[in-house]
mmCIF file of C-alpha atoms in Angstrom:
data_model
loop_
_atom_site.group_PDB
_atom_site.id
_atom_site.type_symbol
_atom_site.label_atom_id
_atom_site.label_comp_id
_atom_site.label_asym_id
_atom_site.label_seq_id
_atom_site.Cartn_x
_atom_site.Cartn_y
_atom_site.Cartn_z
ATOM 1 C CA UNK A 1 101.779 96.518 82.483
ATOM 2 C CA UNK A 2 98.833 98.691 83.244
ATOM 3 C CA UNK A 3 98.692 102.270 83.124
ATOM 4 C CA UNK A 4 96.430 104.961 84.446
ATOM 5 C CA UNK A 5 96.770 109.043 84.021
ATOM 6 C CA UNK A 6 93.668 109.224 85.980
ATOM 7 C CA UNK A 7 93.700 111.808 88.607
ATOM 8 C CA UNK A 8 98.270 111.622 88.069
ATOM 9 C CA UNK A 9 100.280 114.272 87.364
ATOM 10 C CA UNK A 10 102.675 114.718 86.780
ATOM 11 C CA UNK A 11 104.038 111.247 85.911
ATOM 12 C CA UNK A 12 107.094 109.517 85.793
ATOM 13 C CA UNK A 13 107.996 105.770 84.866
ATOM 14 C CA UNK A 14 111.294 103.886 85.531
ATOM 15 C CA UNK A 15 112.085 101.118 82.882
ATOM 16 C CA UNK A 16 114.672 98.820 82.602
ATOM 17 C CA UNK A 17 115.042 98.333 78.857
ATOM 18 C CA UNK A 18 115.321 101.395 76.917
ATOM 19 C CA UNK A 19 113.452 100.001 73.138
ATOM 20 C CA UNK A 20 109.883 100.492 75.316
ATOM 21 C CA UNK A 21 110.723 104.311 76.182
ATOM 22 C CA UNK A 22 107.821 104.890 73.249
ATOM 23 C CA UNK A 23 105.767 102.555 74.826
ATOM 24 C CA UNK A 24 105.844 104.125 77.857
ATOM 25 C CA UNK A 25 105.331 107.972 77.071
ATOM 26 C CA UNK A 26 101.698 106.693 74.959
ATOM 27 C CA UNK A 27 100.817 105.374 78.311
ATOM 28 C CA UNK A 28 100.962 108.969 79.135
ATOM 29 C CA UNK A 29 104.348 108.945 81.562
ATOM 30 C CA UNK A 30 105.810 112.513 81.424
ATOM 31 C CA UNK A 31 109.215 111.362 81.961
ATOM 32 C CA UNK A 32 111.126 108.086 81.467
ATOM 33 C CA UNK A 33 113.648 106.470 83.514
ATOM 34 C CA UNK A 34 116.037 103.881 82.914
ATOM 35 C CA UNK A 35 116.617 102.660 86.504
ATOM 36 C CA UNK A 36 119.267 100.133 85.727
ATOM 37 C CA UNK A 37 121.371 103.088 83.994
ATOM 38 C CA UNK A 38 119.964 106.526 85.397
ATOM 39 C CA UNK A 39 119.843 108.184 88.723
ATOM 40 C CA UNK A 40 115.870 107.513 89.786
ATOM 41 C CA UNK A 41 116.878 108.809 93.235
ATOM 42 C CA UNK A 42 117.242 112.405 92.018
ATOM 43 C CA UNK A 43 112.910 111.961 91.884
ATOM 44 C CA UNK A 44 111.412 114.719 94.601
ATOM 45 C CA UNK A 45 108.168 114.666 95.606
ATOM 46 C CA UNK A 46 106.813 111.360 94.832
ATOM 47 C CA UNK A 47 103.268 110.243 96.555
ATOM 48 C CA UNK A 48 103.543 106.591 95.049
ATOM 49 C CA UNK A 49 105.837 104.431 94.394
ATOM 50 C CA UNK A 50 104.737 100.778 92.872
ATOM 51 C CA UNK A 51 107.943 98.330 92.611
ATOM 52 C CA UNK A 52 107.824 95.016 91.306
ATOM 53 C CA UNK A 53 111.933 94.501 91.372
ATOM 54 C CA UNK A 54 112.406 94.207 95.314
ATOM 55 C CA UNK A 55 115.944 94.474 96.910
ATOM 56 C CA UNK A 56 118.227 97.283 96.910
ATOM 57 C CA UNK A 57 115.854 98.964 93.924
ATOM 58 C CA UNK A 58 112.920 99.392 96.979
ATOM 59 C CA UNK A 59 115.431 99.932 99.565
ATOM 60 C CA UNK A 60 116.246 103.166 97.676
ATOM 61 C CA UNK A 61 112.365 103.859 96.545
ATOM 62 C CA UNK A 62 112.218 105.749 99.728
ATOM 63 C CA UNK A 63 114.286 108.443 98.936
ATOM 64 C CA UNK A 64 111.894 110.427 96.405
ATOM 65 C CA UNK A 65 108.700 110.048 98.748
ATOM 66 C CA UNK A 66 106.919 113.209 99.770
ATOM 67 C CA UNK A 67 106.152 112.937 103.536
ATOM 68 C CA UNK A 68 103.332 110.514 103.634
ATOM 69 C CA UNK A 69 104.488 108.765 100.543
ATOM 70 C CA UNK A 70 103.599 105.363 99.820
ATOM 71 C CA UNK A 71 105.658 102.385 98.512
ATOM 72 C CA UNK A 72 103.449 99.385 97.204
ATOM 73 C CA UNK A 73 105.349 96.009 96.316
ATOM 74 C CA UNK A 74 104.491 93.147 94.175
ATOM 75 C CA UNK A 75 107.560 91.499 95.452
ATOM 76 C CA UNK A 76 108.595 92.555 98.802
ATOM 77 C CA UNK A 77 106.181 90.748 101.764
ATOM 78 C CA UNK A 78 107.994 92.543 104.771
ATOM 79 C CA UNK A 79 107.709 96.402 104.174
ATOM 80 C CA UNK A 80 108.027 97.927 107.255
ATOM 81 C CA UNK A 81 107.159 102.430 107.616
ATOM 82 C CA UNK A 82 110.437 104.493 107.368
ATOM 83 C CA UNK A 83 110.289 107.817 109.468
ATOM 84 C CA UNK A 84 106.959 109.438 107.804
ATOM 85 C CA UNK A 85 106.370 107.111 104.276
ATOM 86 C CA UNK A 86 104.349 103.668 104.657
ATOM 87 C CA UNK A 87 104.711 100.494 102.426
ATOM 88 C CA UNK A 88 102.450 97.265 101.727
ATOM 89 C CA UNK A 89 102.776 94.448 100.671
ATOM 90 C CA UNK A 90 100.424 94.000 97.348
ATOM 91 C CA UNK A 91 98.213 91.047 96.503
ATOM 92 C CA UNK A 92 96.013 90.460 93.809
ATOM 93 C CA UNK A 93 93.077 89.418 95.809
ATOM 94 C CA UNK A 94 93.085 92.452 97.892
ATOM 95 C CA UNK A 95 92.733 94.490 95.034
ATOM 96 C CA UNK A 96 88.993 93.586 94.870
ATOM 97 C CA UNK A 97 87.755 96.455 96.398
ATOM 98 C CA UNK A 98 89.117 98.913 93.475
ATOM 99 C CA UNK A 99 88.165 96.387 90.673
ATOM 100 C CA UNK A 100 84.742 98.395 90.009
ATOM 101 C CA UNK A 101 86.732 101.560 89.509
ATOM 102 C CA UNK A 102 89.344 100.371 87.670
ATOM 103 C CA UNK A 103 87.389 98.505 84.868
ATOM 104 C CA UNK A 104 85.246 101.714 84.684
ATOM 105 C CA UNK A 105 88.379 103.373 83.660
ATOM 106 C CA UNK A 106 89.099 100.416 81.382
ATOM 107 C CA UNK A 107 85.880 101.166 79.596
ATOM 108 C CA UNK A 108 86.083 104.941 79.624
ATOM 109 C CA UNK A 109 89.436 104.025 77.962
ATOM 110 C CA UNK A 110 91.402 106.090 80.830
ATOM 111 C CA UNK A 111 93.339 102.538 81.643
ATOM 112 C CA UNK A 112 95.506 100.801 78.857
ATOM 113 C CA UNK A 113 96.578 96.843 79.820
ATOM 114 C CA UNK A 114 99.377 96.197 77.303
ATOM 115 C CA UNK A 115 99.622 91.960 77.072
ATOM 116 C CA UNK A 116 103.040 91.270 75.971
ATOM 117 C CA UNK A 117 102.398 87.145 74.654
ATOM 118 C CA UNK A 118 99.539 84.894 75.283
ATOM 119 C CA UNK A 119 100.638 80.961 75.864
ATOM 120 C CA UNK A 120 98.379 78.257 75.849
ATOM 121 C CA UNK A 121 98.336 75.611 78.969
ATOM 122 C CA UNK A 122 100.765 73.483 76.818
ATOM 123 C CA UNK A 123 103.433 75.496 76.235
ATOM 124 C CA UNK A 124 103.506 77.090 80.071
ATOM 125 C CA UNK A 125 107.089 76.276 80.379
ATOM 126 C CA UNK A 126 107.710 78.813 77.723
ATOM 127 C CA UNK A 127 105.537 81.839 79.498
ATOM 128 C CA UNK A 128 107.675 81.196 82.582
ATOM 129 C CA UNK A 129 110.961 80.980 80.623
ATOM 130 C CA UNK A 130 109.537 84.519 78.787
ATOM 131 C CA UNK A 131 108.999 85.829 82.387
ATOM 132 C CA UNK A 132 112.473 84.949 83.179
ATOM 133 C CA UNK A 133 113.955 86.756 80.995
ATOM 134 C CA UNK A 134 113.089 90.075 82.263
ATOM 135 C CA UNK A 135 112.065 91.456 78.845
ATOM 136 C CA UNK A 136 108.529 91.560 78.697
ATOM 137 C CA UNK A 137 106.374 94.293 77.912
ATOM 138 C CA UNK A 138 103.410 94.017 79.825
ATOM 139 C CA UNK A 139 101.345 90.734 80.696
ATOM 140 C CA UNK A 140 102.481 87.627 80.005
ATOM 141 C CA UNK A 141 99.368 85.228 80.153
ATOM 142 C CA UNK A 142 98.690 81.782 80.365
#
């Protein structure tokens, strides 16, 4: 989990599991939403969207993007434009070109990266089993 108020407001987080709600608002999100339990749709005016769950969670992102609204997905490879809002697929190695920027913001100490466990090779099972379970809090690294 990385966060960024740089140049954001105001800003809004969804979360699945409501014990990081703290968590969240020191990252600096102005409002909290559980998406597995509240209404994320009833969002207005949203320029970016960045999903990591896929299926009918993106299928719905959609609906709070202004016109020319973005959708960004770590999960979803086929994104195709709905009427004026555009998607991408996200990879790591085309994030290159903003790496400069963002670790100046890491060092200004405008961008927080939250690591949830560190693993060592040997127990890499375990990291993947953590992963699994849908309850980290940030990076899970190996």
């Amino acid at each position: 989990m990385a966060s960024s108020r740089h140049k954001v407001e105001p800003f809004s987080q969804t979360r699945g599991f409501n014990e990081n709600i703290d968590l969240i608002k020191n990252l600096g999100a102005d409002e909290v939403i559980d998406y597995r339990n509240d209404d994320f749709t009833r969002l207005r005016e949203v320029d970016l969207v960045l999903n990591t769950i896929g299926g009918n969670i993106l299928e719905q992102s959609g609906s709070v993007l202004t016109p020319g609204g973005r959708i960004a997905s770590l999960v979803a490879f086929d994104l195709t434009p709905k009427s004026s809002h555009t998607g991408a697929f996200v990879f790591f190695a085309e994030a290159t070109s903003v790496q400069p920027e963002a670790i100046r913001l890491f060092l200004d100490g405008q961008l927080q990266i939250i690591i949830d466990t560190i693993f060592t090779l040997d127990h890499t099972r375990a990291a993947f089993e953590k992963l699994s379970t849908g309850h980290a809090c940030g990076k899970v690294l190996i």
